[in-house]
Amino acid sequence: MRKAIVLGLLCLPAFSHADIYRYAEFFASQTGIPGSMTGQIVVSPTQTVGISYSGNVVAESQINNTGTYYYTGYNGGPSYYTNAVVQNAPSRTDIIALSGQTTNVITNTITFSAPVKNPIMDIVSLGSPAQLSHYDFSTPFTILSQGPGYWGSGSMWTNDNLRLYGMEGSGVIMFSGTYTSISFTASPFEYWSGFTVGVVPEPSSMLAIGLGGALLIRRRKRA
Protein backbone atom coordinates (compact mmCIF):
# COMPACT_ATOMS: atom_id res chain seq x y z
CA MET A 1 0.00 0.00 0.00
CA ARG A 2 2.76 2.45 0.90
CA LYS A 3 4.60 1.69 -2.32
CA ALA A 4 1.47 2.51 -4.31
CA ILE A 5 1.07 5.87 -2.59
CA VAL A 6 4.73 6.69 -3.29
CA LEU A 7 4.18 5.76 -6.94
CA GLY A 8 1.50 8.43 -7.18
CA LEU A 9 3.67 11.04 -5.49
CA LEU A 10 6.59 10.37 -7.83
CA CYS A 11 4.37 11.37 -10.76
CA LEU A 12 3.95 14.90 -9.41
CA PRO A 13 4.87 17.68 -11.83
CA ALA A 14 7.47 20.14 -10.61
CA PHE A 15 5.91 22.91 -8.50
CA SER A 16 7.98 25.61 -6.85
CA HIS A 17 5.27 26.65 -4.41
CA ALA A 18 1.75 25.90 -3.26
CA ASP A 19 -1.04 27.65 -5.17
CA ILE A 20 -4.27 29.13 -3.88
CA TYR A 21 -7.13 27.13 -5.41
CA ARG A 22 -10.68 28.30 -6.11
CA TYR A 23 -13.41 25.77 -5.29
CA ALA A 24 -16.80 24.94 -6.71
CA GLU A 25 -19.86 26.81 -5.48
CA PHE A 26 -22.89 24.57 -6.06
CA PHE A 27 -26.36 26.11 -6.13
CA ALA A 28 -28.65 23.39 -7.57
CA SER A 29 -28.88 19.61 -7.21
CA GLN A 30 -31.05 16.62 -8.11
CA THR A 31 -31.04 13.28 -6.33
CA GLY A 32 -31.91 9.94 -7.93
CA ILE A 33 -30.55 8.39 -11.13
CA PRO A 34 -29.12 10.29 -12.79
CA GLY A 35 -28.05 12.61 -10.04
CA SER A 36 -26.87 16.06 -10.97
CA MET A 37 -25.43 19.26 -9.56
CA THR A 38 -24.65 22.62 -11.11
CA GLY A 39 -22.62 25.59 -9.98
CA GLN A 40 -19.63 27.76 -10.73
CA ILE A 41 -16.01 28.37 -9.84
CA VAL A 42 -14.99 31.99 -9.47
CA VAL A 43 -11.45 31.59 -10.75
CA SER A 44 -10.56 35.30 -10.60
CA PRO A 45 -12.31 38.68 -10.40
CA THR A 46 -12.69 38.55 -14.19
CA GLN A 47 -13.23 34.83 -14.83
CA THR A 48 -16.02 32.48 -13.74
CA VAL A 49 -16.18 28.89 -14.98
CA GLY A 50 -19.43 26.94 -14.90
CA ILE A 51 -19.30 23.41 -13.43
CA SER A 52 -21.82 20.59 -13.62
CA TYR A 53 -22.00 16.98 -12.46
CA SER A 54 -24.16 14.13 -13.71
CA GLY A 55 -24.09 10.42 -12.96
CA ASN A 56 -24.51 8.26 -9.86
CA VAL A 57 -27.13 8.72 -7.21
CA VAL A 58 -26.42 11.88 -5.26
CA ALA A 59 -26.94 10.55 -1.72
CA GLU A 60 -26.46 13.97 -0.18
CA SER A 61 -25.84 17.40 -1.61
CA GLN A 62 -24.76 20.48 0.24
CA ILE A 63 -25.26 23.62 -1.78
CA ASN A 64 -25.09 27.35 -1.14
CA ASN A 65 -22.47 26.90 1.61
CA THR A 66 -24.85 25.18 4.03
CA GLY A 67 -24.45 22.00 6.09
CA THR A 68 -21.50 20.24 7.70
CA TYR A 69 -17.92 21.20 6.88
CA TYR A 70 -16.26 17.86 6.04
CA TYR A 71 -12.85 19.07 4.79
CA THR A 72 -11.01 18.56 8.08
CA GLY A 73 -8.74 16.09 9.79
CA TYR A 74 -10.13 13.68 12.35
CA ASN A 75 -10.97 14.93 15.84
CA GLY A 76 -8.75 17.98 15.61
CA GLY A 77 -5.93 16.15 13.87
CA PRO A 78 -4.08 17.40 10.78
CA SER A 79 -6.03 18.13 7.63
CA TYR A 80 -4.95 16.46 4.38
CA TYR A 81 -6.63 19.03 2.16
CA THR A 82 -3.48 21.15 1.90
CA ASN A 83 -0.06 20.03 0.69
CA ALA A 84 3.01 21.14 -1.27
CA VAL A 85 0.82 22.02 -4.28
CA VAL A 86 -2.45 23.23 -2.71
CA GLN A 87 -2.20 26.04 -0.17
CA ASN A 88 -5.84 26.19 0.95
CA ALA A 89 -8.67 23.80 1.81
CA PRO A 90 -12.21 24.59 0.61
CA SER A 91 -13.74 27.56 2.38
CA ARG A 92 -17.29 26.35 1.67
CA THR A 93 -19.27 23.31 2.85
CA ASP A 94 -20.49 22.52 -0.69
CA ILE A 95 -20.08 18.82 -1.52
CA ILE A 96 -21.33 16.12 -3.90
CA ALA A 97 -21.89 12.87 -1.98
CA LEU A 98 -22.36 9.72 -4.08
CA SER A 99 -23.73 6.25 -3.45
CA GLY A 100 -21.41 3.87 -5.29
CA GLN A 101 -22.88 0.98 -7.29
CA THR A 102 -22.13 -2.74 -7.56
CA THR A 103 -24.17 -3.46 -10.70
CA ASN A 104 -25.16 -1.23 -13.63
CA VAL A 105 -22.30 1.10 -12.79
CA ILE A 106 -22.94 4.58 -14.17
CA THR A 107 -20.28 6.90 -15.54
CA ASN A 108 -20.01 10.12 -13.59
CA THR A 109 -18.99 13.22 -15.50
CA ILE A 110 -17.77 16.60 -14.25
CA THR A 111 -17.99 19.23 -16.99
CA PHE A 112 -16.42 22.69 -17.09
CA SER A 113 -17.78 25.49 -19.28
CA ALA A 114 -14.22 26.48 -20.23
CA PRO A 115 -10.87 24.65 -20.17
CA VAL A 116 -9.23 24.48 -16.72
CA LYS A 117 -5.64 23.62 -15.90
CA ASN A 118 -4.53 21.11 -13.25
CA PRO A 119 -7.94 20.67 -11.56
CA ILE A 120 -8.04 18.95 -8.18
CA MET A 121 -10.63 16.80 -6.43
CA ASP A 122 -10.96 16.97 -2.65
CA ILE A 123 -12.33 13.60 -1.52
CA VAL A 124 -14.11 12.76 1.74
CA SER A 125 -14.58 9.20 3.05
CA LEU A 126 -13.89 6.96 0.07
CA GLY A 127 -14.69 3.50 1.42
CA SER A 128 -14.99 2.63 5.09
CA PRO A 129 -12.74 0.96 7.69
CA ALA A 130 -14.34 -2.37 6.77
CA GLN A 131 -14.91 -1.81 3.02
CA LEU A 132 -12.60 -1.15 0.10
CA SER A 133 -14.14 1.17 -2.49
CA HIS A 134 -12.67 2.79 -5.57
CA TYR A 135 -13.07 5.50 -8.19
CA ASP A 136 -12.00 4.54 -11.72
CA PHE A 137 -10.98 7.55 -13.81
CA SER A 138 -10.67 7.87 -17.58
CA THR A 139 -7.62 10.11 -17.20
CA PRO A 140 -4.54 9.75 -14.97
CA PHE A 141 -4.39 11.49 -11.60
CA THR A 142 -1.80 12.04 -8.88
CA ILE A 143 -2.39 11.73 -5.14
CA LEU A 144 -1.21 15.00 -3.59
CA SER A 145 -2.09 14.15 0.03
CA GLN A 146 -4.16 11.59 1.91
CA GLY A 147 -4.88 10.48 5.46
CA PRO A 148 -7.50 10.46 8.22
CA GLY A 149 -10.57 12.54 7.47
CA TYR A 150 -13.74 13.75 9.13
CA TRP A 151 -14.88 10.30 10.29
CA GLY A 152 -11.58 8.83 11.35
CA SER A 153 -8.46 6.96 10.36
CA GLY A 154 -8.16 5.80 6.78
CA SER A 155 -6.12 5.96 3.59
CA MET A 156 -6.25 6.25 -0.20
CA TRP A 157 -3.82 4.75 -2.68
CA THR A 158 -3.34 3.82 -6.33
CA ASN A 159 -1.43 1.20 -8.28
CA ASP A 160 -1.75 2.71 -11.74
CA ASN A 161 -2.84 6.36 -11.32
CA LEU A 162 -6.23 5.52 -12.86
CA ARG A 163 -7.99 3.63 -10.05
CA LEU A 164 -8.17 5.33 -6.66
CA TYR A 165 -8.70 2.96 -3.73
CA GLY A 166 -9.98 4.03 -0.35
CA MET A 167 -10.77 2.59 3.04
CA GLU A 168 -12.23 5.60 4.84
CA GLY A 169 -9.80 7.59 2.71
CA SER A 170 -9.71 11.37 2.42
CA GLY A 171 -7.40 13.82 0.68
CA VAL A 172 -6.57 15.52 -2.61
CA ILE A 173 -5.89 14.22 -6.11
CA MET A 174 -4.85 16.28 -9.14
CA PHE A 175 -5.30 15.86 -12.89
CA SER A 176 -2.27 17.36 -14.61
CA GLY A 177 -3.08 19.11 -17.87
CA THR A 178 -6.00 21.06 -19.29
CA TYR A 179 -9.55 19.68 -19.15
CA THR A 180 -13.13 20.49 -20.09
CA SER A 181 -14.46 17.30 -18.45
CA ILE A 182 -13.43 14.47 -16.13
CA SER A 183 -15.19 11.08 -16.03
CA PHE A 184 -15.09 8.25 -13.50
CA THR A 185 -17.12 5.43 -11.97
CA ALA A 186 -17.67 4.69 -8.27
CA SER A 187 -18.02 1.13 -6.95
CA PRO A 188 -18.91 -1.03 -5.14
CA PHE A 189 -21.94 0.23 -3.23
CA GLU A 190 -21.35 2.36 -0.16
CA TYR A 191 -23.72 4.82 1.48
CA TRP A 192 -21.67 7.80 0.42
CA SER A 193 -18.32 9.24 -0.48
CA GLY A 194 -18.07 12.94 -1.18
CA PHE A 195 -16.00 15.38 -3.16
CA THR A 196 -15.62 18.90 -4.46
CA VAL A 197 -13.48 20.32 -7.25
CA GLY A 198 -10.98 23.17 -7.34
CA VAL A 199 -8.93 25.00 -9.97
CA VAL A 200 -6.04 27.42 -9.80
CA PRO A 201 -6.01 30.72 -11.72
CA GLU A 202 -3.87 30.62 -14.83
CA PRO A 203 -0.44 32.24 -14.37
CA SER A 204 -1.22 34.46 -17.35
CA SER A 205 -4.27 35.92 -15.60
CA MET A 206 -2.27 36.45 -12.42
CA LEU A 207 0.47 38.11 -14.49
CA ALA A 208 -2.09 40.43 -16.05
CA ILE A 209 -3.35 41.43 -12.61
CA GLY A 210 0.23 42.03 -11.49
CA LEU A 211 1.07 44.11 -14.55
CA GLY A 212 -2.12 46.09 -14.12
CA GLY A 213 -1.17 46.87 -10.55
CA ALA A 214 2.34 47.87 -11.55
CA LEU A 215 1.05 50.23 -14.24
CA LEU A 216 -1.39 51.78 -11.80
CA ILE A 217 1.42 52.44 -9.29
CA ARG A 218 3.58 53.92 -12.04
CA ARG A 219 0.78 56.25 -13.16
CA ARG A 220 0.21 57.40 -9.60
CA LYS A 221 3.90 58.18 -9.19
CA ARG A 222 3.91 60.21 -12.39
CA ALA A 223 0.83 62.07 -11.24
mmCIF file of C-alpha atoms in Angstrom:
data_model
loop_
_atom_site.group_PDB
_atom_site.id
_atom_site.type_symbol
_atom_site.label_atom_id
_atom_site.label_comp_id
_atom_site.label_asym_id
_atom_site.label_seq_id
_atom_site.Cartn_x
_atom_site.Cartn_y
_atom_site.Cartn_z
ATOM 1 C CA MET A 1 0.000 0.000 0.000
ATOM 2 C CA ARG A 2 2.761 2.451 0.904
ATOM 3 C CA LYS A 3 4.602 1.691 -2.325
ATOM 4 C CA ALA A 4 1.473 2.512 -4.307
ATOM 5 C CA ILE A 5 1.073 5.870 -2.594
ATOM 6 C CA VAL A 6 4.729 6.691 -3.286
ATOM 7 C CA LEU A 7 4.181 5.763 -6.941
ATOM 8 C CA GLY A 8 1.504 8.433 -7.178
ATOM 9 C CA LEU A 9 3.675 11.044 -5.490
ATOM 10 C CA LEU A 10 6.590 10.369 -7.833
ATOM 11 C CA CYS A 11 4.371 11.369 -10.762
ATOM 12 C CA LEU A 12 3.950 14.899 -9.415
ATOM 13 C CA PRO A 13 4.865 17.679 -11.833
ATOM 14 C CA ALA A 14 7.472 20.142 -10.612
ATOM 15 C CA PHE A 15 5.906 22.907 -8.501
ATOM 16 C CA SER A 16 7.983 25.609 -6.854
ATOM 17 C CA HIS A 17 5.274 26.650 -4.407
ATOM 18 C CA ALA A 18 1.752 25.897 -3.256
ATOM 19 C CA ASP A 19 -1.036 27.649 -5.174
ATOM 20 C CA ILE A 20 -4.274 29.127 -3.879
ATOM 21 C CA TYR A 21 -7.132 27.131 -5.412
ATOM 22 C CA ARG A 22 -10.681 28.296 -6.112
ATOM 23 C CA TYR A 23 -13.407 25.766 -5.293
ATOM 24 C CA ALA A 24 -16.804 24.939 -6.711
ATOM 25 C CA GLU A 25 -19.862 26.809 -5.484
ATOM 26 C CA PHE A 26 -22.890 24.570 -6.062
ATOM 27 C CA PHE A 27 -26.357 26.108 -6.129
ATOM 28 C CA ALA A 28 -28.651 23.389 -7.566
ATOM 29 C CA SER A 29 -28.878 19.606 -7.206
ATOM 30 C CA GLN A 30 -31.055 16.624 -8.105
ATOM 31 C CA THR A 31 -31.039 13.280 -6.329
ATOM 32 C CA GLY A 32 -31.908 9.939 -7.931
ATOM 33 C CA ILE A 33 -30.550 8.393 -11.127
ATOM 34 C CA PRO A 34 -29.122 10.292 -12.792
ATOM 35 C CA GLY A 35 -28.055 12.608 -10.036
ATOM 36 C CA SER A 36 -26.873 16.062 -10.973
ATOM 37 C CA MET A 37 -25.433 19.258 -9.555
ATOM 38 C CA THR A 38 -24.652 22.621 -11.105
ATOM 39 C CA GLY A 39 -22.624 25.587 -9.982
ATOM 40 C CA GLN A 40 -19.628 27.757 -10.732
ATOM 41 C CA ILE A 41 -16.013 28.372 -9.841
ATOM 42 C CA VAL A 42 -14.988 31.987 -9.466
ATOM 43 C CA VAL A 43 -11.453 31.595 -10.747
ATOM 44 C CA SER A 44 -10.557 35.297 -10.601
ATOM 45 C CA PRO A 45 -12.308 38.677 -10.403
ATOM 46 C CA THR A 46 -12.690 38.551 -14.186
ATOM 47 C CA GLN A 47 -13.227 34.826 -14.829
ATOM 48 C CA THR A 48 -16.021 32.477 -13.738
ATOM 49 C CA VAL A 49 -16.179 28.885 -14.977
ATOM 50 C CA GLY A 50 -19.432 26.935 -14.896
ATOM 51 C CA ILE A 51 -19.297 23.414 -13.431
ATOM 52 C CA SER A 52 -21.822 20.594 -13.625
ATOM 53 C CA TYR A 53 -22.000 16.977 -12.455
ATOM 54 C CA SER A 54 -24.159 14.130 -13.709
ATOM 55 C CA GLY A 55 -24.085 10.417 -12.960
ATOM 56 C CA ASN A 56 -24.507 8.261 -9.859
ATOM 57 C CA VAL A 57 -27.134 8.720 -7.210
ATOM 58 C CA VAL A 58 -26.425 11.876 -5.257
ATOM 59 C CA ALA A 59 -26.938 10.554 -1.724
ATOM 60 C CA GLU A 60 -26.460 13.970 -0.179
ATOM 61 C CA SER A 61 -25.840 17.401 -1.606
ATOM 62 C CA GLN A 62 -24.760 20.481 0.244
ATOM 63 C CA ILE A 63 -25.263 23.619 -1.781
ATOM 64 C CA ASN A 64 -25.086 27.355 -1.137
ATOM 65 C CA ASN A 65 -22.467 26.898 1.605
ATOM 66 C CA THR A 66 -24.849 25.185 4.032
ATOM 67 C CA GLY A 67 -24.453 21.997 6.092
ATOM 68 C CA THR A 68 -21.502 20.237 7.698
ATOM 69 C CA TYR A 69 -17.918 21.201 6.877
ATOM 70 C CA TYR A 70 -16.261 17.862 6.038
ATOM 71 C CA TYR A 71 -12.849 19.074 4.795
ATOM 72 C CA THR A 72 -11.010 18.563 8.076
ATOM 73 C CA GLY A 73 -8.741 16.089 9.794
ATOM 74 C CA TYR A 74 -10.132 13.684 12.352
ATOM 75 C CA ASN A 75 -10.975 14.933 15.841
ATOM 76 C CA GLY A 76 -8.752 17.982 15.612
ATOM 77 C CA GLY A 77 -5.926 16.147 13.866
ATOM 78 C CA PRO A 78 -4.077 17.402 10.779
ATOM 79 C CA SER A 79 -6.032 18.128 7.630
ATOM 80 C CA TYR A 80 -4.951 16.457 4.384
ATOM 81 C CA TYR A 81 -6.627 19.029 2.156
ATOM 82 C CA THR A 82 -3.478 21.149 1.903
ATOM 83 C CA ASN A 83 -0.056 20.029 0.689
ATOM 84 C CA ALA A 84 3.005 21.137 -1.271
ATOM 85 C CA VAL A 85 0.818 22.017 -4.285
ATOM 86 C CA VAL A 86 -2.447 23.235 -2.707
ATOM 87 C CA GLN A 87 -2.203 26.045 -0.172
ATOM 88 C CA ASN A 88 -5.839 26.190 0.954
ATOM 89 C CA ALA A 89 -8.667 23.801 1.809
ATOM 90 C CA PRO A 90 -12.207 24.592 0.606
ATOM 91 C CA SER A 91 -13.739 27.560 2.385
ATOM 92 C CA ARG A 92 -17.294 26.348 1.670
ATOM 93 C CA THR A 93 -19.266 23.314 2.854
ATOM 94 C CA ASP A 94 -20.489 22.516 -0.688
ATOM 95 C CA ILE A 95 -20.081 18.824 -1.521
ATOM 96 C CA ILE A 96 -21.326 16.122 -3.895
ATOM 97 C CA ALA A 97 -21.885 12.867 -1.982
ATOM 98 C CA LEU A 98 -22.362 9.725 -4.083
ATOM 99 C CA SER A 99 -23.726 6.254 -3.452
ATOM 100 C CA GLY A 100 -21.407 3.869 -5.289
ATOM 101 C CA GLN A 101 -22.876 0.979 -7.288
ATOM 102 C CA THR A 102 -22.128 -2.738 -7.556
ATOM 103 C CA THR A 103 -24.171 -3.462 -10.704
ATOM 104 C CA ASN A 104 -25.163 -1.232 -13.628
ATOM 105 C CA VAL A 105 -22.295 1.102 -12.789
ATOM 106 C CA ILE A 106 -22.942 4.577 -14.167
ATOM 107 C CA THR A 107 -20.277 6.896 -15.544
ATOM 108 C CA ASN A 108 -20.006 10.115 -13.587
ATOM 109 C CA THR A 109 -18.988 13.223 -15.498
ATOM 110 C CA ILE A 110 -17.775 16.595 -14.250
ATOM 111 C CA THR A 111 -17.994 19.225 -16.987
ATOM 112 C CA PHE A 112 -16.424 22.691 -17.091
ATOM 113 C CA SER A 113 -17.781 25.487 -19.282
ATOM 114 C CA ALA A 114 -14.221 26.480 -20.229
ATOM 115 C CA PRO A 115 -10.866 24.650 -20.168
ATOM 116 C CA VAL A 116 -9.234 24.477 -16.716
ATOM 117 C CA LYS A 117 -5.641 23.617 -15.901
ATOM 118 C CA ASN A 118 -4.528 21.110 -13.247
ATOM 119 C CA PRO A 119 -7.944 20.672 -11.564
ATOM 120 C CA ILE A 120 -8.043 18.955 -8.179
ATOM 121 C CA MET A 121 -10.627 16.803 -6.426
ATOM 122 C CA ASP A 122 -10.961 16.972 -2.646
ATOM 123 C CA ILE A 123 -12.335 13.600 -1.521
ATOM 124 C CA VAL A 124 -14.114 12.758 1.737
ATOM 125 C CA SER A 125 -14.584 9.195 3.052
ATOM 126 C CA LEU A 126 -13.889 6.961 0.068
ATOM 127 C CA GLY A 127 -14.687 3.499 1.417
ATOM 128 C CA SER A 128 -14.993 2.630 5.093
ATOM 129 C CA PRO A 129 -12.744 0.962 7.689
ATOM 130 C CA ALA A 130 -14.337 -2.373 6.769
ATOM 131 C CA GLN A 131 -14.915 -1.811 3.025
ATOM 132 C CA LEU A 132 -12.602 -1.153 0.104
ATOM 133 C CA SER A 133 -14.139 1.169 -2.491
ATOM 134 C CA HIS A 134 -12.672 2.788 -5.574
ATOM 135 C CA TYR A 135 -13.074 5.499 -8.189
ATOM 136 C CA ASP A 136 -12.000 4.537 -11.722
ATOM 137 C CA PHE A 137 -10.979 7.546 -13.811
ATOM 138 C CA SER A 138 -10.672 7.872 -17.577
ATOM 139 C CA THR A 139 -7.617 10.107 -17.204
ATOM 140 C CA PRO A 140 -4.542 9.750 -14.966
ATOM 141 C CA PHE A 141 -4.385 11.491 -11.598
ATOM 142 C CA THR A 142 -1.798 12.040 -8.879
ATOM 143 C CA ILE A 143 -2.392 11.735 -5.143
ATOM 144 C CA LEU A 144 -1.206 14.995 -3.585
ATOM 145 C CA SER A 145 -2.089 14.147 0.027
ATOM 146 C CA GLN A 146 -4.162 11.593 1.908
ATOM 147 C CA GLY A 147 -4.881 10.484 5.458
ATOM 148 C CA PRO A 148 -7.504 10.462 8.223
ATOM 149 C CA GLY A 149 -10.573 12.537 7.467
ATOM 150 C CA TYR A 150 -13.736 13.753 9.133
ATOM 151 C CA TRP A 151 -14.885 10.299 10.288
ATOM 152 C CA GLY A 152 -11.580 8.834 11.353
ATOM 153 C CA SER A 153 -8.459 6.964 10.357
ATOM 154 C CA GLY A 154 -8.163 5.803 6.780
ATOM 155 C CA SER A 155 -6.122 5.958 3.589
ATOM 156 C CA MET A 156 -6.255 6.254 -0.200
ATOM 157 C CA TRP A 157 -3.815 4.747 -2.681
ATOM 158 C CA THR A 158 -3.339 3.824 -6.327
ATOM 159 C CA ASN A 159 -1.428 1.197 -8.278
ATOM 160 C CA ASP A 160 -1.753 2.713 -11.738
ATOM 161 C CA ASN A 161 -2.837 6.358 -11.322
ATOM 162 C CA LEU A 162 -6.232 5.522 -12.856
ATOM 163 C CA ARG A 163 -7.993 3.629 -10.046
ATOM 164 C CA LEU A 164 -8.167 5.333 -6.665
ATOM 165 C CA TYR A 165 -8.701 2.960 -3.728
ATOM 166 C CA GLY A 166 -9.981 4.032 -0.345
ATOM 167 C CA MET A 167 -10.773 2.587 3.044
ATOM 168 C CA GLU A 168 -12.229 5.601 4.840
ATOM 169 C CA GLY A 169 -9.796 7.586 2.708
ATOM 170 C CA SER A 170 -9.707 11.372 2.419
ATOM 171 C CA GLY A 171 -7.403 13.820 0.679
ATOM 172 C CA VAL A 172 -6.574 15.517 -2.611
ATOM 173 C CA ILE A 173 -5.889 14.221 -6.113
ATOM 174 C CA MET A 174 -4.852 16.278 -9.142
ATOM 175 C CA PHE A 175 -5.296 15.857 -12.890
ATOM 176 C CA SER A 176 -2.267 17.361 -14.614
ATOM 177 C CA GLY A 177 -3.076 19.113 -17.867
ATOM 178 C CA THR A 178 -6.003 21.058 -19.288
ATOM 179 C CA TYR A 179 -9.554 19.679 -19.153
ATOM 180 C CA THR A 180 -13.131 20.489 -20.089
ATOM 181 C CA SER A 181 -14.462 17.297 -18.446
ATOM 182 C CA ILE A 182 -13.428 14.465 -16.126
ATOM 183 C CA SER A 183 -15.188 11.080 -16.035
ATOM 184 C CA PHE A 184 -15.093 8.250 -13.495
ATOM 185 C CA THR A 185 -17.122 5.433 -11.968
ATOM 186 C CA ALA A 186 -17.667 4.692 -8.267
ATOM 187 C CA SER A 187 -18.016 1.132 -6.954
ATOM 188 C CA PRO A 188 -18.906 -1.034 -5.141
ATOM 189 C CA PHE A 189 -21.945 0.228 -3.231
ATOM 190 C CA GLU A 190 -21.350 2.356 -0.157
ATOM 191 C CA TYR A 191 -23.716 4.818 1.477
ATOM 192 C CA TRP A 192 -21.675 7.801 0.419
ATOM 193 C CA SER A 193 -18.318 9.239 -0.483
ATOM 194 C CA GLY A 194 -18.070 12.936 -1.176
ATOM 195 C CA PHE A 195 -15.996 15.377 -3.161
ATOM 196 C CA THR A 196 -15.618 18.897 -4.455
ATOM 197 C CA VAL A 197 -13.476 20.322 -7.254
ATOM 198 C CA GLY A 198 -10.976 23.167 -7.340
ATOM 199 C CA VAL A 199 -8.931 24.997 -9.970
ATOM 200 C CA VAL A 200 -6.044 27.418 -9.799
ATOM 201 C CA PRO A 201 -6.014 30.724 -11.720
ATOM 202 C CA GLU A 202 -3.869 30.617 -14.833
ATOM 203 C CA PRO A 203 -0.438 32.236 -14.366
ATOM 204 C CA SER A 204 -1.219 34.458 -17.349
ATOM 205 C CA SER A 205 -4.271 35.923 -15.600
ATOM 206 C CA MET A 206 -2.273 36.454 -12.416
ATOM 207 C CA LEU A 207 0.468 38.107 -14.489
ATOM 208 C CA ALA A 208 -2.086 40.427 -16.051
ATOM 209 C CA ILE A 209 -3.347 41.425 -12.608
ATOM 210 C CA GLY A 210 0.230 42.030 -11.491
ATOM 211 C CA LEU A 211 1.072 44.109 -14.550
ATOM 212 C CA GLY A 212 -2.116 46.094 -14.119
ATOM 213 C CA GLY A 213 -1.175 46.872 -10.550
ATOM 214 C CA ALA A 214 2.343 47.868 -11.552
ATOM 215 C CA LEU A 215 1.046 50.227 -14.241
ATOM 216 C CA LEU A 216 -1.388 51.783 -11.799
ATOM 217 C CA ILE A 217 1.415 52.441 -9.294
ATOM 218 C CA ARG A 218 3.578 53.919 -12.038
ATOM 219 C CA ARG A 219 0.783 56.253 -13.162
ATOM 220 C CA ARG A 220 0.208 57.403 -9.600
ATOM 221 C CA LYS A 221 3.899 58.178 -9.187
ATOM 222 C CA ARG A 222 3.913 60.213 -12.389
ATOM 223 C CA ALA A 223 0.832 62.067 -11.244
#
